[in-house]
Short mmCIF file of C-alpha atoms in Angstrom, two decimals:
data_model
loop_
_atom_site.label_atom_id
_atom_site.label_comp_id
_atom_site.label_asym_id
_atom_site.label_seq_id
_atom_site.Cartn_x
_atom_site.Cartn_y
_atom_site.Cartn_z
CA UNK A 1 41.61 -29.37 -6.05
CA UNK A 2 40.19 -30.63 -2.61
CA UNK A 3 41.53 -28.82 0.55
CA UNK A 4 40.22 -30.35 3.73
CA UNK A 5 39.56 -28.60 7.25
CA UNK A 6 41.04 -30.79 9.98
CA UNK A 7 40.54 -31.22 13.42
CA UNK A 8 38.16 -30.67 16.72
CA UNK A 9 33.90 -30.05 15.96
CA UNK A 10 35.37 -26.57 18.05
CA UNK A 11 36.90 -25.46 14.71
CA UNK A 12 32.79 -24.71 13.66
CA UNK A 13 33.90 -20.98 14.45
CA UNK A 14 36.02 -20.59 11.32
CA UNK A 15 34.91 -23.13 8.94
CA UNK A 16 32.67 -20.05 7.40
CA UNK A 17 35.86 -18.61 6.89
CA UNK A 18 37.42 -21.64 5.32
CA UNK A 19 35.24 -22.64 2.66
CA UNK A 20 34.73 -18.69 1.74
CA UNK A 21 38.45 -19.19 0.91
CA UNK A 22 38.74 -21.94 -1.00
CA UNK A 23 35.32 -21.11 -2.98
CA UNK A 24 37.48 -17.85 -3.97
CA UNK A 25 40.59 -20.24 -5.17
CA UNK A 26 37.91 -21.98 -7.14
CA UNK A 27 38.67 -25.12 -5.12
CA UNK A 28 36.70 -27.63 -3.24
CA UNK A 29 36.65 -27.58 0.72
CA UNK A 30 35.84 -30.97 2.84
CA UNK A 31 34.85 -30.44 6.03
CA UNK A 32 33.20 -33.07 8.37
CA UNK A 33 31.47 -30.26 9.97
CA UNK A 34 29.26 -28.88 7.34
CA UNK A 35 29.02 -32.42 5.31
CA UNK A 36 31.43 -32.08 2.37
CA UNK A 37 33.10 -34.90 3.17
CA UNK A 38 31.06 -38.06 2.35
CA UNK A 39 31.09 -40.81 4.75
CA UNK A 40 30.89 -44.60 4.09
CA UNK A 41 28.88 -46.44 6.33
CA UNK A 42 30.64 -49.49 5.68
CA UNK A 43 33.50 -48.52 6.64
CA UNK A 44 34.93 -47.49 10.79
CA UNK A 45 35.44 -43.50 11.48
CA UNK A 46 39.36 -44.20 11.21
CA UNK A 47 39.04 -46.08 7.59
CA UNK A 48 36.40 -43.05 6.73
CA UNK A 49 39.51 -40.73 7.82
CA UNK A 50 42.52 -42.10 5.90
CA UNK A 51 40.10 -42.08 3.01
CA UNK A 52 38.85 -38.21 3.02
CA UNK A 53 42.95 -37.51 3.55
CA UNK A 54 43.56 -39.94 0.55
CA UNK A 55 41.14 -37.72 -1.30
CA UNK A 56 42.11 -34.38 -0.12
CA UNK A 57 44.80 -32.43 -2.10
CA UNK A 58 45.90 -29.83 0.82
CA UNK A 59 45.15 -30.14 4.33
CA UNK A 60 44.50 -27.73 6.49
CA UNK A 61 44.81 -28.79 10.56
CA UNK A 62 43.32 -26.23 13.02
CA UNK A 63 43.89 -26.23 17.10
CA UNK A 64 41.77 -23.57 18.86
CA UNK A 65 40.96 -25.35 22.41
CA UNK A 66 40.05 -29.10 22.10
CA UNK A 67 42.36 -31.87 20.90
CA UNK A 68 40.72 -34.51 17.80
CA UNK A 69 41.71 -37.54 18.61
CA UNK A 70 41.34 -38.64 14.94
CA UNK A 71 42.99 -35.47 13.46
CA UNK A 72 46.05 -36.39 15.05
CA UNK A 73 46.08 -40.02 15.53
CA UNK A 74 44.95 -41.10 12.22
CA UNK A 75 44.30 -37.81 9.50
CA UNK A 76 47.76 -36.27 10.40
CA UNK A 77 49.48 -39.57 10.30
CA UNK A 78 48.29 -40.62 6.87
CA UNK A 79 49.17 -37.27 5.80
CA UNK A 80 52.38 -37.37 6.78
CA UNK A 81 52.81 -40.59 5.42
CA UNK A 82 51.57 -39.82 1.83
CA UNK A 83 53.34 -36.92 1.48
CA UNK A 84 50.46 -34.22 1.29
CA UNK A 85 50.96 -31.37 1.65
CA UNK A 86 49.52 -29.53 5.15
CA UNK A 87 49.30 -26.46 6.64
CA UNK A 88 49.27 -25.86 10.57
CA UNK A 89 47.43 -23.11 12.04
CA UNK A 90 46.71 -22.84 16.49
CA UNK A 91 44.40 -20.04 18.25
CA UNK A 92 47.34 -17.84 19.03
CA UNK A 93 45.60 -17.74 22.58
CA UNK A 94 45.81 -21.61 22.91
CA UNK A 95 49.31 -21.72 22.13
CA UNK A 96 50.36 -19.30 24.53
CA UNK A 97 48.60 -20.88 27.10
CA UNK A 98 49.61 -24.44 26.28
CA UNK A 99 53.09 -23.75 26.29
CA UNK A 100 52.99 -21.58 29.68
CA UNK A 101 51.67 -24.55 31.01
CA UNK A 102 54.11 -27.02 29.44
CA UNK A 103 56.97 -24.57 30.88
CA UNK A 104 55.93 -24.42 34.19
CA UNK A 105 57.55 -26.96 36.34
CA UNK A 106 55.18 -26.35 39.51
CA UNK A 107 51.71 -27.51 37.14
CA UNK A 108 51.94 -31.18 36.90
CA UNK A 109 49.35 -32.40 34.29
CA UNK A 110 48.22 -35.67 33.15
CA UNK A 111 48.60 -36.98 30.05
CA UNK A 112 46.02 -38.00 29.36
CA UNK A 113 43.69 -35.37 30.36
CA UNK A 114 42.17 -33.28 27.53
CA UNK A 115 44.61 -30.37 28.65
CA UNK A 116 47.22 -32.89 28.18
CA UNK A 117 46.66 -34.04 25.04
CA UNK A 118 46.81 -30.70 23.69
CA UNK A 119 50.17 -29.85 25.24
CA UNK A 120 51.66 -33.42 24.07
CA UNK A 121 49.86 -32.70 20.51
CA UNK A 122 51.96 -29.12 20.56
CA UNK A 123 55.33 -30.62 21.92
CA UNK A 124 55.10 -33.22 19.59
CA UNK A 125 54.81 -30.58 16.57
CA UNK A 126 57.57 -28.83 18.20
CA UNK A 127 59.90 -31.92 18.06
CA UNK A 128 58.97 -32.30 14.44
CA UNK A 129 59.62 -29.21 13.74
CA UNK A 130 56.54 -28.58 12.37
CA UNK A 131 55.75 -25.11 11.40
CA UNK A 132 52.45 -24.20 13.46
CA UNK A 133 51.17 -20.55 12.42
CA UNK A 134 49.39 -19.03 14.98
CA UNK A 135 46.62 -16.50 13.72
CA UNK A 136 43.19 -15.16 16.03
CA UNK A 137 40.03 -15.32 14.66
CA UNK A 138 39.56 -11.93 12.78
CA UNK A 139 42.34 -13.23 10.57
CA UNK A 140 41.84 -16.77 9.55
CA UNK A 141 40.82 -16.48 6.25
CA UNK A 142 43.77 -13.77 5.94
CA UNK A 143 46.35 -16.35 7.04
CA UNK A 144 44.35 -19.15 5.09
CA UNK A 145 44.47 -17.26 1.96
CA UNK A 146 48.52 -16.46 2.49
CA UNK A 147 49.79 -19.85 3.01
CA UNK A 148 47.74 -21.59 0.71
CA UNK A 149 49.52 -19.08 -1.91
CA UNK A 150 52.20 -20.04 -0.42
CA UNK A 151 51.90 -23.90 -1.02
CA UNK A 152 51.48 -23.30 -4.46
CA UNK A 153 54.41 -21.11 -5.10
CA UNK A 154 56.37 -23.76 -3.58
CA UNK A 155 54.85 -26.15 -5.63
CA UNK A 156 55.55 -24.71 -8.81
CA UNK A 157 59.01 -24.07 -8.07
CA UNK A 158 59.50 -27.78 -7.46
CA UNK A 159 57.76 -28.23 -10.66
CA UNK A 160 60.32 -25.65 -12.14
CA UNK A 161 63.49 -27.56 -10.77
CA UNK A 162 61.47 -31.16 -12.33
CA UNK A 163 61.21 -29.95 -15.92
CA UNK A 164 65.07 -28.53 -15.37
#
């Protein structure tokens, strides 16, 4: 089974974490930070992205400060669109201080901006509905470990209510 660590080249901090993790499941992590994912060089960084989710079996989407452009705009989306399964984690910091800053009516921010991004990223989660688990770096792999169980308990109960 391939689980894949997704988003900014920030995320460097816990990708240690990550792949101790999956190693442990007896899995295989993919990570374009530490070269488990094999480009083509035929192919553009987008097409290279909707191919490594195509390949992936869980993914695993990380914001701690920065905002991936291709996360978000094209590994997220293809996700989403294929069905795969994902788990969300944020830098409990981040989130707190995104969303004071989206609440505050005096702080006008642009869109744009990398600041921006994040907090559009975040409210656009929130209008999903997307579960985001928030977790600080001593417990990562902790959290990690938890909701990957967790994917595969649900898993096997839809299994369970297929062979029914």
């Amino acid at each position: 089974m391939n689980i894949m660590l997704c988003g900014a080249s920030d995320m460097k901090v816990i990708s240690g974490q990550f792949t101790d993790i999956v190693n442990k499941f007896g899995f295989s992590p993919l990570c374009f930070i530490d070269g488990t994912i094999h480009y083509n060089n035929y192919t553009t960084w987008q097409e290279n992205s909707e191919l490594s989710v195509q390949n992936a079996d869980i993914l695993v989407y990380v914001i701690l400060e920065r905002h991936g452009k291709l996360t978000w705009n094209t590994e997220f989306t293809t996700a989403k669109n294929l069905g795969k399964p994902f788990i969300i984690f944020c830098l409990e910091e981040t989130y707190s201080f995104y969303r004071g800053l989206a609440r505050n009516p005096d702080i006008h921010i642009e869109k744009g901006s990398a600041v921006g991004r994040v907090i559009n990223l975040l409210s656009q989660l929130d209008s999903e509905q997307r579960t985001i688990v928030p977790f600080e770096y001593k417990s990562f792999d902790e959290l990690l470990h938890r909701q990957i169980l967790l994917l595969l308990r649900q898993s096997i109960k839809s299994l369970q209510k297929e062979n029914q």
